[in-house]
PDB file of C-alpha atoms in Angstrom:
ATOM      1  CA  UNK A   1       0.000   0.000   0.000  1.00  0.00           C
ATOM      2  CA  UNK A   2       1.534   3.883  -0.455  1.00  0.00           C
ATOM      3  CA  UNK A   3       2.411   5.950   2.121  1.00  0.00           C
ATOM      4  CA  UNK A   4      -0.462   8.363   2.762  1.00  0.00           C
ATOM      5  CA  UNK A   5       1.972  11.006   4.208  1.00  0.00           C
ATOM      6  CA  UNK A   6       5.303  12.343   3.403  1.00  0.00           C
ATOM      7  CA  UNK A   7       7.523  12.079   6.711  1.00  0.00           C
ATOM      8  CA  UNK A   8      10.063  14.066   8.512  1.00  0.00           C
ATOM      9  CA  UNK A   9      13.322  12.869   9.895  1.00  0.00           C
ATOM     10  CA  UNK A  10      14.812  14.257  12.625  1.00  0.00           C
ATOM     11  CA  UNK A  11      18.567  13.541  13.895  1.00  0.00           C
ATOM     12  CA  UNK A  12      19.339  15.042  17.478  1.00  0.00           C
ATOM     13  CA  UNK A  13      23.476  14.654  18.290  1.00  0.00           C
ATOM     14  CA  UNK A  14      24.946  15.723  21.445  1.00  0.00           C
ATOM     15  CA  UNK A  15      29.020  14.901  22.233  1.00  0.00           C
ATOM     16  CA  UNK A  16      31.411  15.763  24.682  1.00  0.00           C
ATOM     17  CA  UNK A  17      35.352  16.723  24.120  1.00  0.00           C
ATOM     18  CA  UNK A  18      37.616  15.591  26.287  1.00  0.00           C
ATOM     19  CA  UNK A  19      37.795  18.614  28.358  1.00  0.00           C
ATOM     20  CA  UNK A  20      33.759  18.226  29.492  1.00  0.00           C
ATOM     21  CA  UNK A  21      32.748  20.730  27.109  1.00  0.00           C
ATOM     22  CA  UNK A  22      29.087  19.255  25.601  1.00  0.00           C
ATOM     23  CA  UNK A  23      27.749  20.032  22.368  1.00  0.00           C
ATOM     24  CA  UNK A  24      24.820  18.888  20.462  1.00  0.00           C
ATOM     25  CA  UNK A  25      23.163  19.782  17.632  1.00  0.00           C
ATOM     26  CA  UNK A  26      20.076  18.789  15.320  1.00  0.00           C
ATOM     27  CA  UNK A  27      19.030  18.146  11.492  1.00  0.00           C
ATOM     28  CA  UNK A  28      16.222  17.410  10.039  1.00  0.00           C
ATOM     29  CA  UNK A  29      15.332  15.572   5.944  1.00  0.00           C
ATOM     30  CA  UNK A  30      11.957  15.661   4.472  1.00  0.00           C
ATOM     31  CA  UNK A  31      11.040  11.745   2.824  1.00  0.00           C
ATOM     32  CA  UNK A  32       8.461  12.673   0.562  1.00  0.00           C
ATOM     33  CA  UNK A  33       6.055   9.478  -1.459  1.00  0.00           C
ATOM     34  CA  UNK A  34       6.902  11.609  -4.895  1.00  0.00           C
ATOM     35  CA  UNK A  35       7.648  14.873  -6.596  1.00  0.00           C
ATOM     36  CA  UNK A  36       4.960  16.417  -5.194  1.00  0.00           C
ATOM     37  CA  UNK A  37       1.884  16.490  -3.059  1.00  0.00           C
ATOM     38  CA  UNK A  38      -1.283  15.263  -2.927  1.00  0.00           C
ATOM     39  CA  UNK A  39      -3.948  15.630  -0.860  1.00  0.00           C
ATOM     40  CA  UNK A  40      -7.835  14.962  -0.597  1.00  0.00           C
ATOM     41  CA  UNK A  41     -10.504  16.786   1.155  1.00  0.00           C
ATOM     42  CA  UNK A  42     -14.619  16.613   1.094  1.00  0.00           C
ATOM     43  CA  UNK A  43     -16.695  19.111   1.764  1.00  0.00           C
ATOM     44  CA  UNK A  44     -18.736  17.244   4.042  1.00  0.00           C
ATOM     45  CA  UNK A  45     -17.981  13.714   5.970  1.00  0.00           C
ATOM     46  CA  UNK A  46     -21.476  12.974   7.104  1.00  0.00           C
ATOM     47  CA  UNK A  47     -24.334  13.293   3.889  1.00  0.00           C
ATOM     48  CA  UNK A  48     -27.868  12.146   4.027  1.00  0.00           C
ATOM     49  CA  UNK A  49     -28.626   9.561   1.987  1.00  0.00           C
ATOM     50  CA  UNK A  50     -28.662  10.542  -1.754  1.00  0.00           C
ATOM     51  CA  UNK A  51     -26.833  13.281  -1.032  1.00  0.00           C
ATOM     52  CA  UNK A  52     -24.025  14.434  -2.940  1.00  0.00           C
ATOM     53  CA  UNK A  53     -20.290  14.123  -1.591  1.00  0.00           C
ATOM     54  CA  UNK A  54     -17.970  16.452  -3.455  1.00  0.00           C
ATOM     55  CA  UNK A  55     -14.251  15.577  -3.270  1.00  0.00           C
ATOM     56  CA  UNK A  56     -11.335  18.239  -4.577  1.00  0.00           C
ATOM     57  CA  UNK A  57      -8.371  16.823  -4.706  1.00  0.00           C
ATOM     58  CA  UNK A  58      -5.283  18.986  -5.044  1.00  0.00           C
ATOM     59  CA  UNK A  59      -1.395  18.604  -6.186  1.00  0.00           C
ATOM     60  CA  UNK A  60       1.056  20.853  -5.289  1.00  0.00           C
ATOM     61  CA  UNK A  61       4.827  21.078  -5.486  1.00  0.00           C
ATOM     62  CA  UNK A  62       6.415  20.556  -2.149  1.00  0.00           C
ATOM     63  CA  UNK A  63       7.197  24.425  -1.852  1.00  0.00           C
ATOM     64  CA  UNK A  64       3.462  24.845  -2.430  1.00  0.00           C
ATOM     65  CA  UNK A  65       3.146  25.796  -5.734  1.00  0.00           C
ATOM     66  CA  UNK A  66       0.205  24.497  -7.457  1.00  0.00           C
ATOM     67  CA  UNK A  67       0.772  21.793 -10.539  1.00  0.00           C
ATOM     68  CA  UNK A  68      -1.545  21.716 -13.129  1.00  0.00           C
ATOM     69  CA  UNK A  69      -2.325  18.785 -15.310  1.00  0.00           C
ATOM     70  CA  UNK A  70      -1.181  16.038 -12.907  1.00  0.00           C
ATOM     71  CA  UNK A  71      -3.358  13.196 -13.729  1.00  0.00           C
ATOM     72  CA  UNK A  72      -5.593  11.399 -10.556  1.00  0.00           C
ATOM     73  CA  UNK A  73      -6.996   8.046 -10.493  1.00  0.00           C
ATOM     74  CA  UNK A  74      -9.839   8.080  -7.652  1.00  0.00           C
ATOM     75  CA  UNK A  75     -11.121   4.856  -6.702  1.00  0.00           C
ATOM     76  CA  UNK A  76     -14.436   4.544  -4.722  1.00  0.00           C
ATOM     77  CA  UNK A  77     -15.392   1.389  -2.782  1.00  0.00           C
ATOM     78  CA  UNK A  78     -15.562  -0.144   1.073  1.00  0.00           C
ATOM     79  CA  UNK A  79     -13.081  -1.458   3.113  1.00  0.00           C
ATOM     80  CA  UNK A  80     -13.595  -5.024   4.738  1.00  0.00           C
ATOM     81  CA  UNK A  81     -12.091  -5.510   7.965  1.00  0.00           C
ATOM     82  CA  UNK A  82     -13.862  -8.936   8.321  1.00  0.00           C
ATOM     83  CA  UNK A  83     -10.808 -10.530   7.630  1.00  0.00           C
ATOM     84  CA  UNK A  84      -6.980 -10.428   9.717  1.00  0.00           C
ATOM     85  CA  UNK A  85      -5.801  -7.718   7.567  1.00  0.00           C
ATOM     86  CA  UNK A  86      -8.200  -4.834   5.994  1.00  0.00           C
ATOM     87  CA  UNK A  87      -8.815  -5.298   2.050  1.00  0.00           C
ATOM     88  CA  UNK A  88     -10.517  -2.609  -0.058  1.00  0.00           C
ATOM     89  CA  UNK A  89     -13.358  -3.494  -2.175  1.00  0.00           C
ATOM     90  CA  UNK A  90     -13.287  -1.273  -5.077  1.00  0.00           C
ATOM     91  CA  UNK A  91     -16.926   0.077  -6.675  1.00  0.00           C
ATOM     92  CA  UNK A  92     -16.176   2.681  -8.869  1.00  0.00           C
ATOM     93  CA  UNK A  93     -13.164   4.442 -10.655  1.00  0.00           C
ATOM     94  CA  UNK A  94     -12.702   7.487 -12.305  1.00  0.00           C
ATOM     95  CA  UNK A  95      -9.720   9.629 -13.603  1.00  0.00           C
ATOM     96  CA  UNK A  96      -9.613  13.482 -13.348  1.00  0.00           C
ATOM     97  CA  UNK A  97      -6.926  16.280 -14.165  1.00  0.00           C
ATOM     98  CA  UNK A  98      -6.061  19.149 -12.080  1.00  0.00           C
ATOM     99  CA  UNK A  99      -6.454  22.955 -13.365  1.00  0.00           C
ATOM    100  CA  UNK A 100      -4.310  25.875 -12.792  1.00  0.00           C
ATOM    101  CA  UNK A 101      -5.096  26.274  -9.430  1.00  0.00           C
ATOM    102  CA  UNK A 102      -4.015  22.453  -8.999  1.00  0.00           C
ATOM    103  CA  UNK A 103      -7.004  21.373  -8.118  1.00  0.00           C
ATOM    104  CA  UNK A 104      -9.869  18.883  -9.565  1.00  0.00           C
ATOM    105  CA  UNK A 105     -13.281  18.318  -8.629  1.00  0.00           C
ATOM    106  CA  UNK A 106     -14.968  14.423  -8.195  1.00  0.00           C
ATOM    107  CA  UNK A 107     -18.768  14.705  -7.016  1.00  0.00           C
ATOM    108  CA  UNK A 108     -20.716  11.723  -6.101  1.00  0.00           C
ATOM    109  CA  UNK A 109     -23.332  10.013  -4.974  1.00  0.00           C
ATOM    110  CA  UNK A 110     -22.537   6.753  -2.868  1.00  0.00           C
ATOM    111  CA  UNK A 111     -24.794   4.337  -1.189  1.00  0.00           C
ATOM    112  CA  UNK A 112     -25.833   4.393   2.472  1.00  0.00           C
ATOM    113  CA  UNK A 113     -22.565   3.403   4.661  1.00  0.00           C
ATOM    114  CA  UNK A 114     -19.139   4.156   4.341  1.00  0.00           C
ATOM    115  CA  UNK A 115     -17.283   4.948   0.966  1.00  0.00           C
ATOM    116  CA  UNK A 116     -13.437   5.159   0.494  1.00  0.00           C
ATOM    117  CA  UNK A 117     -11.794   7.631  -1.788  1.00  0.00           C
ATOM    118  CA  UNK A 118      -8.388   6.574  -2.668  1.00  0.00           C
ATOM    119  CA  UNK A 119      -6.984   8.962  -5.117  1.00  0.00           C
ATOM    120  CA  UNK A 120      -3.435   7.827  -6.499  1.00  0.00           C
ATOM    121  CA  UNK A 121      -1.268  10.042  -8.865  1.00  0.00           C
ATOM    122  CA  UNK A 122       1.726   9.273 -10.327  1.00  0.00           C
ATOM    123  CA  UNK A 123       5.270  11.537 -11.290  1.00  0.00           C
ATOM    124  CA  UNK A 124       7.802  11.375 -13.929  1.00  0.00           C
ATOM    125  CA  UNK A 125       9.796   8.828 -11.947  1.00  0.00           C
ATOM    126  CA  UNK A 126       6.996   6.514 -11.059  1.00  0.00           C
ATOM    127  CA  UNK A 127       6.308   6.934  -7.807  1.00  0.00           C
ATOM    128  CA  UNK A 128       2.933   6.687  -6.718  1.00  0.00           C
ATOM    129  CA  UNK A 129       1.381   9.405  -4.466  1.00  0.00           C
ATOM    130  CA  UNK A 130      -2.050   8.591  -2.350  1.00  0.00           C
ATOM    131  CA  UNK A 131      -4.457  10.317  -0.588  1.00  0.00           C
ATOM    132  CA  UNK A 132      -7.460   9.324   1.193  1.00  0.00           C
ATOM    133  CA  UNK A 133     -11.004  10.320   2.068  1.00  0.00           C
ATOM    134  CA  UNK A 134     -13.927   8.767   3.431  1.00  0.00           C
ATOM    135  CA  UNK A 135     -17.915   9.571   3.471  1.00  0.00           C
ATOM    136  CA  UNK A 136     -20.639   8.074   5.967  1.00  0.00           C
ATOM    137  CA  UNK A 137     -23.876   8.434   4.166  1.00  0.00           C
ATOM    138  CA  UNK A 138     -26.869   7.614   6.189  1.00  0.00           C
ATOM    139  CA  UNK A 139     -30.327   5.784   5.252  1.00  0.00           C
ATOM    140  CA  UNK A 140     -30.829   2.390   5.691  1.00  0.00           C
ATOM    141  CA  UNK A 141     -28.315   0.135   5.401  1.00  0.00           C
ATOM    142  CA  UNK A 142     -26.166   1.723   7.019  1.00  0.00           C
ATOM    143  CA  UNK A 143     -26.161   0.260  10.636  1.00  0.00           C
ATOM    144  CA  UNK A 144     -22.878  -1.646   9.957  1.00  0.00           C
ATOM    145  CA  UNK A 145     -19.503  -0.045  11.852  1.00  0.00           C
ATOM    146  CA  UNK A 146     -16.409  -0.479   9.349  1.00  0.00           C
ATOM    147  CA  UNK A 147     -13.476  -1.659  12.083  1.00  0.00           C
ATOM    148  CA  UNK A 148     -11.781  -4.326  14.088  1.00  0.00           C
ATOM    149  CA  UNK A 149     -13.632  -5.311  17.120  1.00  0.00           C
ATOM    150  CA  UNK A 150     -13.497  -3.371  20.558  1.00  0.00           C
ATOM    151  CA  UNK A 151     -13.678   0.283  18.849  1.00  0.00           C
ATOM    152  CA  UNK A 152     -15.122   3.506  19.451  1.00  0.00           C
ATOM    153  CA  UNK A 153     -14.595   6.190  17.513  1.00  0.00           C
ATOM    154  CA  UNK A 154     -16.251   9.905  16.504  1.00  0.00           C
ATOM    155  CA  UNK A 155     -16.573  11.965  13.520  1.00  0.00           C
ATOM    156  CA  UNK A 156     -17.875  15.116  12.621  1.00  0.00           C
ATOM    157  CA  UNK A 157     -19.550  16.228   8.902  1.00  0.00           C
ATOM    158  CA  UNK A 158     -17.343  19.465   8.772  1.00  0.00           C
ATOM    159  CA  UNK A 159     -13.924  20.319   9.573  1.00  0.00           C
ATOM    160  CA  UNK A 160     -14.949  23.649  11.247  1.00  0.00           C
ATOM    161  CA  UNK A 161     -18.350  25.673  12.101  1.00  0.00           C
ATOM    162  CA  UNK A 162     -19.586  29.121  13.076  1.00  0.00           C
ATOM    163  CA  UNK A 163     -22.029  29.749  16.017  1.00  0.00           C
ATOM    164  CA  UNK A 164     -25.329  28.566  15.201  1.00  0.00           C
ATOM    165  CA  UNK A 165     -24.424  26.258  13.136  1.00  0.00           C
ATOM    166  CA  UNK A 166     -25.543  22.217  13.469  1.00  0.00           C
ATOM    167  CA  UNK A 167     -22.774  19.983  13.424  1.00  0.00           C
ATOM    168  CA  UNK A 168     -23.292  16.352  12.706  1.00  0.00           C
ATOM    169  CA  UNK A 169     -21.890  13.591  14.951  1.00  0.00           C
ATOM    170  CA  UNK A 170     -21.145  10.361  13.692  1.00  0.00           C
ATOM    171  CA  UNK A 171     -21.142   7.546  16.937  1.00  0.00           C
ATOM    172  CA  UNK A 172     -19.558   4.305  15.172  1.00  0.00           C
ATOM    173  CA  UNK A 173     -18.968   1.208  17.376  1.00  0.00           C
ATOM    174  CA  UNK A 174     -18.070  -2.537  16.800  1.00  0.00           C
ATOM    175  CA  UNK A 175     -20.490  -3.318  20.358  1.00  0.00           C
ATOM    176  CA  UNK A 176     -23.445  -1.902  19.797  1.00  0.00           C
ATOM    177  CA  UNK A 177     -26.359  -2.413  22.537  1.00  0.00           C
ATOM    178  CA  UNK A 178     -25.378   0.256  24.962  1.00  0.00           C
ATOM    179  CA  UNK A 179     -25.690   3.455  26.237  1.00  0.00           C
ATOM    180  CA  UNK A 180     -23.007   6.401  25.848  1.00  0.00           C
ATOM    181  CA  UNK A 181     -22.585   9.259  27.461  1.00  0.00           C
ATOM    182  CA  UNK A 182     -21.743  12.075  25.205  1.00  0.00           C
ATOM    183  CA  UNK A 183     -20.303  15.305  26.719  1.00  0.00           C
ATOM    184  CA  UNK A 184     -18.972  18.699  25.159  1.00  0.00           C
ATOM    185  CA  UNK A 185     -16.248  20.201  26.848  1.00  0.00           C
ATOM    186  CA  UNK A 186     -13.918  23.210  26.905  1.00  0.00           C
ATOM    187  CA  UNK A 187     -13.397  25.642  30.243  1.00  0.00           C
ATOM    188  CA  UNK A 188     -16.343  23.709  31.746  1.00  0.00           C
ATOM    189  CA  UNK A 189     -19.050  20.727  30.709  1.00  0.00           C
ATOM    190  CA  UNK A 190     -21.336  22.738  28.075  1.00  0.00           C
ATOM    191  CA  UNK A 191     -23.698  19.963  27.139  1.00  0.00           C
ATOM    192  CA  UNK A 192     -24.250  16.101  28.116  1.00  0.00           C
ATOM    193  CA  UNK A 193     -26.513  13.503  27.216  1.00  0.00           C
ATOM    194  CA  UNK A 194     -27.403   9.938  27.258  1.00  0.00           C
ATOM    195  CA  UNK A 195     -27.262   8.255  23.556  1.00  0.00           C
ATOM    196  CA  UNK A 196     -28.736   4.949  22.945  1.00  0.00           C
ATOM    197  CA  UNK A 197     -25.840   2.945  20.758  1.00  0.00           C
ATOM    198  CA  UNK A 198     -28.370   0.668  19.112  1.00  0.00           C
ATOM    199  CA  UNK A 199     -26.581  -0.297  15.812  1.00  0.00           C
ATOM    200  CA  UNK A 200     -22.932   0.128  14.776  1.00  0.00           C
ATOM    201  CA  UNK A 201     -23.519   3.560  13.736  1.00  0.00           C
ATOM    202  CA  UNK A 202     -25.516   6.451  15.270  1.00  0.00           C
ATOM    203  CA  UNK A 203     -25.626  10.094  14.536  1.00  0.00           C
ATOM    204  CA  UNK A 204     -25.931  13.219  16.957  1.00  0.00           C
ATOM    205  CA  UNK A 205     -26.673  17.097  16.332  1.00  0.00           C
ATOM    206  CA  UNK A 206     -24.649  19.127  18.206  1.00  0.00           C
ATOM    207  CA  UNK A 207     -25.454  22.679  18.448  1.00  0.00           C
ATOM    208  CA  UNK A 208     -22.629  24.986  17.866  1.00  0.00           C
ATOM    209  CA  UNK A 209     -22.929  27.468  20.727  1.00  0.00           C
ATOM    210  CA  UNK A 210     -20.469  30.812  20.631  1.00  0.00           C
ATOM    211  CA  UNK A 211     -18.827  29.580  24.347  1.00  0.00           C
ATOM    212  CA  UNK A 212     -17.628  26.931  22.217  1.00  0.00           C
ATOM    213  CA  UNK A 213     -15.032  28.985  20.186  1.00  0.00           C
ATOM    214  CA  UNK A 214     -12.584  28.966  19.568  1.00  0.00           C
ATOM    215  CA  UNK A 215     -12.729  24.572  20.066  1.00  0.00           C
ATOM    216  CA  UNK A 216     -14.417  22.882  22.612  1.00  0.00           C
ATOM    217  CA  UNK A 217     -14.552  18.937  22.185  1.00  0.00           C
ATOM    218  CA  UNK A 218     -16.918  16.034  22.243  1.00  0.00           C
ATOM    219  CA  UNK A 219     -16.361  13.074  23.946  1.00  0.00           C
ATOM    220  CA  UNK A 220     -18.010   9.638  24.073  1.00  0.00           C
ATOM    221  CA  UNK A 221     -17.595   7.396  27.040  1.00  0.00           C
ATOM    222  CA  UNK A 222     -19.251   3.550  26.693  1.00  0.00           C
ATOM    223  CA  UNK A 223     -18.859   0.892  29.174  1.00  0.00           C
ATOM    224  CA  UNK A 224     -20.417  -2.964  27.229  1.00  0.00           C
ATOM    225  CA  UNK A 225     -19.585  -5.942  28.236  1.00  0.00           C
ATOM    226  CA  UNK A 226     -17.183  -4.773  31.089  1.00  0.00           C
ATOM    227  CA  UNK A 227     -15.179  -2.939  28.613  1.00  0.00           C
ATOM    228  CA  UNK A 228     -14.687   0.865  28.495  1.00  0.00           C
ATOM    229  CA  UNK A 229     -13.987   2.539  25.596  1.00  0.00           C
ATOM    230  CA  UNK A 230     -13.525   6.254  24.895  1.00  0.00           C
ATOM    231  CA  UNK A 231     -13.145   8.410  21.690  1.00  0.00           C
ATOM    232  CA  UNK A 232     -12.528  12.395  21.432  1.00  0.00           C
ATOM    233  CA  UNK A 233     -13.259  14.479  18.930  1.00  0.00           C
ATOM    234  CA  UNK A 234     -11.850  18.696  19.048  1.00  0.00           C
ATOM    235  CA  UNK A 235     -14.619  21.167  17.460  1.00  0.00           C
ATOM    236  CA  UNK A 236     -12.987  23.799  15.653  1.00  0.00           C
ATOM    237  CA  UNK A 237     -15.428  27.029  15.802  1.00  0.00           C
ATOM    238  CA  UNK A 238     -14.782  30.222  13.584  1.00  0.00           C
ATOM    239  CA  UNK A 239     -13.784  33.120  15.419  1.00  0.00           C
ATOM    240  CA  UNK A 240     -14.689  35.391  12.709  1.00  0.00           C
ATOM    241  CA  UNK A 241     -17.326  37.533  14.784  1.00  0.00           C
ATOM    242  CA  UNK A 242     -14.294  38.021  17.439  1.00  0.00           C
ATOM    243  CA  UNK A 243     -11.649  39.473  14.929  1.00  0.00           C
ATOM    244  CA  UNK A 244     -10.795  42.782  15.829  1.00  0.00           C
ATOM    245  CA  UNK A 245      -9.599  44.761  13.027  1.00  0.00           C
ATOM    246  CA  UNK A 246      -6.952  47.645  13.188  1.00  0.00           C
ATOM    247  CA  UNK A 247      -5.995  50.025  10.739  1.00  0.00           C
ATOM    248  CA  UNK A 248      -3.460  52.641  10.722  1.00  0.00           C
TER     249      UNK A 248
END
């Protein structure tokens, strides 16, 4: 499988001469999958079912210029963890190129559950570059939690809101039949509640409330079976109304 992030190497030396005297010193290398970047975003995470998920997908050079004309491959499908190791069950495929902003467009319309975006690009040496989305769509059908057993996790439909918006919590769990408790905190406890965990996947509103900003975060706390589990999620709020603007 490719690397879905480029990584950074870091080298920390520290010696000592013969007299005592210590010295150290650091360096750092960039490993990067390719000749470039790429990375892939959706609009929204959580879509009702029908719904349209719009992907952009964007290549850029790794001192952030934008590249236009880099070719993407975007594969949609599920992954199934039913087995030891994770396969990916491809449904669709399409192939896009990016403009002069670097940037292409992929909008869709998956079934209820979760879909996987895999977009793969390749440079003039051959190295393949990936990056990954994924969409929960509800409506029926999709009950089912995608994951290994013993799991708890959270995810929200946006990446960031303003005050009065609705943000939409996705509950997913592999031991359904429970209760969680579902709390959002910051300074202080803002909101809590009692959610009823009766499939593998369950979604919450969450008000976004201006004591929230600039992040507050939702948590989800689930005892089943004897076994706790826990997932966090931050909620980045807009501080736009807050700016103060100076001019001289």
């Amino acid at each position: 499988d490719q690397l879905e992030n480029d990584l950074q190497f870091t080298l920390n030396a520290a010696v000592a001469d013969p007299g005592g005297e210590y010295f150290d010193g650091e360096g750092s290398v960039l490993v990067t999958r390719g000749e470039f970047a790429l990375t892939a975003t959706l609009d929204e995470y959580i879509v009702g079912r029908g719904q349209v998920a719009n992907l952009t997908l964007e290549a850029k050079s790794h001192d952030g210029k934008p590249l236009s004309g880099v070719e993407i491959r975007v594969l949609e499908g599920t992954n199934d963890w039913s087995q030891r190791e994770v396969r990916f069950l491809e449904r669709k495929r399409s192939s896009v190129r990016t403009g002069a902003d670097g940037t292409a467009r992929i909008a869709s319309t998956p079934p209820s559950g979760s879909t996987t975006f895999k977009a793969v690009a390749t440079d003039r040496r051959g190295n393949e570059i990936a990056a990954t989305e994924w969409v929960w769509v509800e409506g029926a059908g999709s009950s089912a939690a995608p994951g290994p057993s013993g799991t708890l996790s959270l995810r929200l439909d946006k990446r960031s809101y303003k005050v009065g918006d609705t943000a939409k919590l996705l509950i997913q769990t592999s031991e359904p039949g429970g209760h969680a408790w579902i709390t959002v905190e910051g300074d202080q406890v803002y909101a809590s509640q009692l959610v009823a965990l009766d499939g593998g996947s369950t979604t919450l509103d969450v008000p976004i409330e201006g004591s929230f900003a600039p992040n507050a975060y939702v948590t989800a706390a689930y005892v089943k079976d004897k076994q706790f589990l826990e997932a966090t999620r931050r909620v980045a709020v807009d501080l736009e109304r807050r700016t103060l603007q100076v001019s001289i």
